[in-house]
mmCIF file of C-alpha atoms in Angstrom:
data_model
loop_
_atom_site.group_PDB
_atom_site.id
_atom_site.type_symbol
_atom_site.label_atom_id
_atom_site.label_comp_id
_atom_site.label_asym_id
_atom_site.label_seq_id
_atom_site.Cartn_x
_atom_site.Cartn_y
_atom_site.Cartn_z
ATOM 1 C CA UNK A 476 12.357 5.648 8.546
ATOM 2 C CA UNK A 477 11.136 8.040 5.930
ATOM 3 C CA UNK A 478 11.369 11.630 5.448
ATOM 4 C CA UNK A 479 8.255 13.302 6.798
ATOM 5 C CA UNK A 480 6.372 15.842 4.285
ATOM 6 C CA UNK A 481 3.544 17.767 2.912
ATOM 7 C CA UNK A 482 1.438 16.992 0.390
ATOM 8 C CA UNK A 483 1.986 19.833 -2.060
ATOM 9 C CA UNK A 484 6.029 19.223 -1.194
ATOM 10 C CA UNK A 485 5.269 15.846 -1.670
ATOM 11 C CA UNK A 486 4.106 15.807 -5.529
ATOM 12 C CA UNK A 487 6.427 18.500 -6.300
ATOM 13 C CA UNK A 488 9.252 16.011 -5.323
ATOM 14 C CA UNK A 489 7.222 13.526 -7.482
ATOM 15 C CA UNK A 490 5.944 10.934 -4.620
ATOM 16 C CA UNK A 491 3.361 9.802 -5.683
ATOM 17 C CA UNK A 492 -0.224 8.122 -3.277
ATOM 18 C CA UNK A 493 -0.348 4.739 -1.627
ATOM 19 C CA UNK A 494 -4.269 3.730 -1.777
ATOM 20 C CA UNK A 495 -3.669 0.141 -0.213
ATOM 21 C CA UNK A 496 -1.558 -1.284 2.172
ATOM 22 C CA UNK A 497 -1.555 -5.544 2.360
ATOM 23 C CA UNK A 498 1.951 -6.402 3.938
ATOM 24 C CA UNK A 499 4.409 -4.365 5.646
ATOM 25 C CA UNK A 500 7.369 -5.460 7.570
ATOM 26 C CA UNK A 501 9.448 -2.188 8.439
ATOM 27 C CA UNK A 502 8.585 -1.045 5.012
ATOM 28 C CA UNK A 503 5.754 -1.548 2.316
ATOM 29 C CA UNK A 504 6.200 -5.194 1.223
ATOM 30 C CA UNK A 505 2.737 -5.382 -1.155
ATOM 31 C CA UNK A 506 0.455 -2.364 -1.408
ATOM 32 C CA UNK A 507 -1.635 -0.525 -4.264
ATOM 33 C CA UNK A 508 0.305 2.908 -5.343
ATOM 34 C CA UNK A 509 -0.173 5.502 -8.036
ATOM 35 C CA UNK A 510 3.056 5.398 -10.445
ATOM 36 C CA UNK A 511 2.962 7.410 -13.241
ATOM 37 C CA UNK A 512 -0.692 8.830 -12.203
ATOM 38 C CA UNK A 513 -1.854 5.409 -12.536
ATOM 39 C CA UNK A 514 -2.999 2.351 -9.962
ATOM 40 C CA UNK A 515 -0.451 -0.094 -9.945
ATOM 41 C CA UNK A 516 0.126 -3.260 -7.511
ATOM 42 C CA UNK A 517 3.808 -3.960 -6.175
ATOM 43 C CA UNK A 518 4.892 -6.655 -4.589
ATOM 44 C CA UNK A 519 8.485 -6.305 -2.873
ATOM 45 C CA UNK A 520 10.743 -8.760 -5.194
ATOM 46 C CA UNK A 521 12.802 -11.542 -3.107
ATOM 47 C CA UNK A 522 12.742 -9.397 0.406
ATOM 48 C CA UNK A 523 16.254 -9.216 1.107
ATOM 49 C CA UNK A 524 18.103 -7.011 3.195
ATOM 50 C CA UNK A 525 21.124 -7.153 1.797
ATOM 51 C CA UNK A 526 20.581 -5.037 -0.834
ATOM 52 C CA UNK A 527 21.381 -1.183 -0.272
ATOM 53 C CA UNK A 528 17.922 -0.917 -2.573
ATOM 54 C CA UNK A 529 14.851 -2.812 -2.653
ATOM 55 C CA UNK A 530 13.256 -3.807 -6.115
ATOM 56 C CA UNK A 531 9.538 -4.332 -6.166
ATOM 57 C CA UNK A 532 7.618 -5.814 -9.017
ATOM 58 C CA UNK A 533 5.101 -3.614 -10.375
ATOM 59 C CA UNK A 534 1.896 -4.117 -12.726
ATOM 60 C CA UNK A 535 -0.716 -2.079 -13.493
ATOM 61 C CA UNK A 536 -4.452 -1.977 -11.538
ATOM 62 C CA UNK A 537 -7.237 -1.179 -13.680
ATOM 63 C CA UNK A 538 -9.313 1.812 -12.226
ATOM 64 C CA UNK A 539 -12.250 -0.938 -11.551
ATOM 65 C CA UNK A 540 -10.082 -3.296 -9.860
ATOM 66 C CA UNK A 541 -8.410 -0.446 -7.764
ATOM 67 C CA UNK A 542 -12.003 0.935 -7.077
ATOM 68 C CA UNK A 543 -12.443 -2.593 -5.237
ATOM 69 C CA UNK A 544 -9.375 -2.576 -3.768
ATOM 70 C CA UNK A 545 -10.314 0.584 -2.014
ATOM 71 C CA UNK A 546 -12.855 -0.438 -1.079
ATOM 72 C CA UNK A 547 -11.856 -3.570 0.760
ATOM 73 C CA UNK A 548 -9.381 -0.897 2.344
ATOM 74 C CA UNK A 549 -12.316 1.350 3.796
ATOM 75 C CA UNK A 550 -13.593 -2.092 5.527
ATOM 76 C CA UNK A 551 -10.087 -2.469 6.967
ATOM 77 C CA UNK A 552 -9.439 1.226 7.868
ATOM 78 C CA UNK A 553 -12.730 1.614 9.335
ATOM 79 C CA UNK A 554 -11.897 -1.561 11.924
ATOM 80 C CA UNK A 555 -8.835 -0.252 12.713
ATOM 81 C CA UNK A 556 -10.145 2.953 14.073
ATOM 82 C CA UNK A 557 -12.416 1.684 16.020
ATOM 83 C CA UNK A 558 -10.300 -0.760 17.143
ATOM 84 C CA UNK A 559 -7.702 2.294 18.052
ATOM 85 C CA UNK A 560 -10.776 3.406 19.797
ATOM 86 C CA UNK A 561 -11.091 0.274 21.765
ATOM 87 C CA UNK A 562 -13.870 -0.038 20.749
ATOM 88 C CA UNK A 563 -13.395 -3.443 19.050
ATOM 89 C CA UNK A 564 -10.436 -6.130 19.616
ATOM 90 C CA UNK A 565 -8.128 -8.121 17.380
ATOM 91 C CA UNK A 566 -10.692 -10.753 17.032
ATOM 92 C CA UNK A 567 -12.652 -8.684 14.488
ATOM 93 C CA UNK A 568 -10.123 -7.897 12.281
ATOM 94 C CA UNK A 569 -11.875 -8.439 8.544
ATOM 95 C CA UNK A 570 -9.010 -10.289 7.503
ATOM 96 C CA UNK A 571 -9.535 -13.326 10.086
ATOM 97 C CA UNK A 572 -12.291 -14.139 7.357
ATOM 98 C CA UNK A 573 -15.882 -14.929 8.274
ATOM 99 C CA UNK A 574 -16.184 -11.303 9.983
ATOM 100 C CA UNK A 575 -17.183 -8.855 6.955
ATOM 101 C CA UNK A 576 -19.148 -10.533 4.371
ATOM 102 C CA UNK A 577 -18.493 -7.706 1.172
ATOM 103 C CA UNK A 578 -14.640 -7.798 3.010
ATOM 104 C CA UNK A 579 -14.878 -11.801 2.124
ATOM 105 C CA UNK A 580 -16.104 -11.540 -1.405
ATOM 106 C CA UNK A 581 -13.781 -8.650 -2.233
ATOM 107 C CA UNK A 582 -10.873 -10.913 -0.998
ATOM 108 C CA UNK A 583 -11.967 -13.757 -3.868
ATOM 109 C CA UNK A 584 -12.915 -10.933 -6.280
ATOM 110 C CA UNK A 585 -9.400 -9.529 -6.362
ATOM 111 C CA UNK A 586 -6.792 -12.175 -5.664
ATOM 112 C CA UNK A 587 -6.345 -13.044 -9.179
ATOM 113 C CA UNK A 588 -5.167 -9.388 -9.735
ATOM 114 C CA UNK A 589 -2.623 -9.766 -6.543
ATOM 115 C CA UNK A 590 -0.459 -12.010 -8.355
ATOM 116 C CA UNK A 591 1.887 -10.493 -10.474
ATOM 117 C CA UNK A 592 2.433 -11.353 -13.940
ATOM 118 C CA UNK A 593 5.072 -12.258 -15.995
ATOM 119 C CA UNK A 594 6.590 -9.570 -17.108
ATOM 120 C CA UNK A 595 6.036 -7.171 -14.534
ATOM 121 C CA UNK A 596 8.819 -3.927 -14.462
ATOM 122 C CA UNK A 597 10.999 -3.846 -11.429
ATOM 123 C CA UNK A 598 11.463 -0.309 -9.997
ATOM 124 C CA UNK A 599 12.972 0.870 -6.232
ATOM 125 C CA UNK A 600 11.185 3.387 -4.132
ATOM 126 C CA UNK A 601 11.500 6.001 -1.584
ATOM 127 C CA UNK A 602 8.610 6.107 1.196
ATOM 128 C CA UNK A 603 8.383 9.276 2.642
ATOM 129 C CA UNK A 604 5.550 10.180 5.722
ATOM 130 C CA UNK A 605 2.509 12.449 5.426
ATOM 131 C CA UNK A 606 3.373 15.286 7.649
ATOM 132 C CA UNK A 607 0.256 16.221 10.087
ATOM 133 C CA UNK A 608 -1.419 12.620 9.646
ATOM 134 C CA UNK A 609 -1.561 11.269 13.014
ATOM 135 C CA UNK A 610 -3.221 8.413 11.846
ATOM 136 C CA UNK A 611 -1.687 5.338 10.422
ATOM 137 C CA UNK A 612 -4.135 3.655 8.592
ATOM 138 C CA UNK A 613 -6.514 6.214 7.079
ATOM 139 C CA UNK A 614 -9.872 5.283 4.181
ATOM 140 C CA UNK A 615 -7.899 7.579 1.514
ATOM 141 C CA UNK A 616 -4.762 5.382 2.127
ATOM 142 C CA UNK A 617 -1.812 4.934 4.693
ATOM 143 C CA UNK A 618 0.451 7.492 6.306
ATOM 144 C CA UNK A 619 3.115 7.477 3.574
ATOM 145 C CA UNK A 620 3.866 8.046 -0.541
ATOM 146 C CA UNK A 621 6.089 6.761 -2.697
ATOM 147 C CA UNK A 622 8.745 7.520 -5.728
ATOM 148 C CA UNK A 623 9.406 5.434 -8.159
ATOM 149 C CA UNK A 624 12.466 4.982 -10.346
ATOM 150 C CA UNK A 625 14.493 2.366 -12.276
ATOM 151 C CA UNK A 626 16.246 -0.034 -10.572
ATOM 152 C CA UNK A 627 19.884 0.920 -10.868
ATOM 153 C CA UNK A 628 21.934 -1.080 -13.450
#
């Protein structure tokens, strides 16, 4: 589990925002991050636990393409508090397909970008927790930041 922090102490320790979240399994698998001040996709490279580090392939997000990528997060964080709310149940989830219509199209609008390309940098990161966010899934972005760095040699 990750360190748990403040925002200021956050970017002074240079973590940097996570905008999108698409898989996690006990840590961020495939998300949308800044790194370097910029969007950039990453995509957990040959999940293995093995490892004392994790590499992820990374490649950058243009500012349009992130812009829909948020928003196809908003449709998803929205849901989920409402469904937190009990308000709605699992059957509604936006990603079951068929549900959100603009969720739908933004799905087919932006896998092309989801797929990383050759070339992409590998980097490792450290995840540390937004301290006071008592909400995992929020519309500016999970409950967690990341830093970035080379993969050691």
């Amino acid at each position: 589990m990750g360190e748990i922090w403040g925002e200021k102490q956050l970017i002074a320790d240079g973590f940097e925002r996570v905008y999108v979240e698409s898989e996690w399994y006990g840590e961020p698998l495939a998300d949308l991050a800044d790194i370097g001040g910029k969007p950039h996709y990453f995509k957990m490279y040959g999940y293995d636990h093995s490892h004392e580090t994790d590499e992820y392939q990374v490649w950058p997000a243009s500012e349009a393409v992130a812009e829909l990528e948020r928003e196809q997060w908003a449709i998803y964080a929205r849901w989920y508090e409402r469904q937190q709310a009990g308000k709605v149940g699992q059957e509604s989830h936006p990603g079951h397909g068929g549900v959100d219509a603009r969720y739908d199209e933004l799905e087919l609008l932006l896998a092309p970008h989801r797929v990383a390309p050759d070339g992409a940098r590998r980097l490792v990161c450290e995840l540390r927790f937004v301290a006071g966010v008592d909400v995992r899934y929020r519309v500016e972005g999970p409950d967690y930041w990341l830093r970035w760095r080379p993969r050691p040699p």
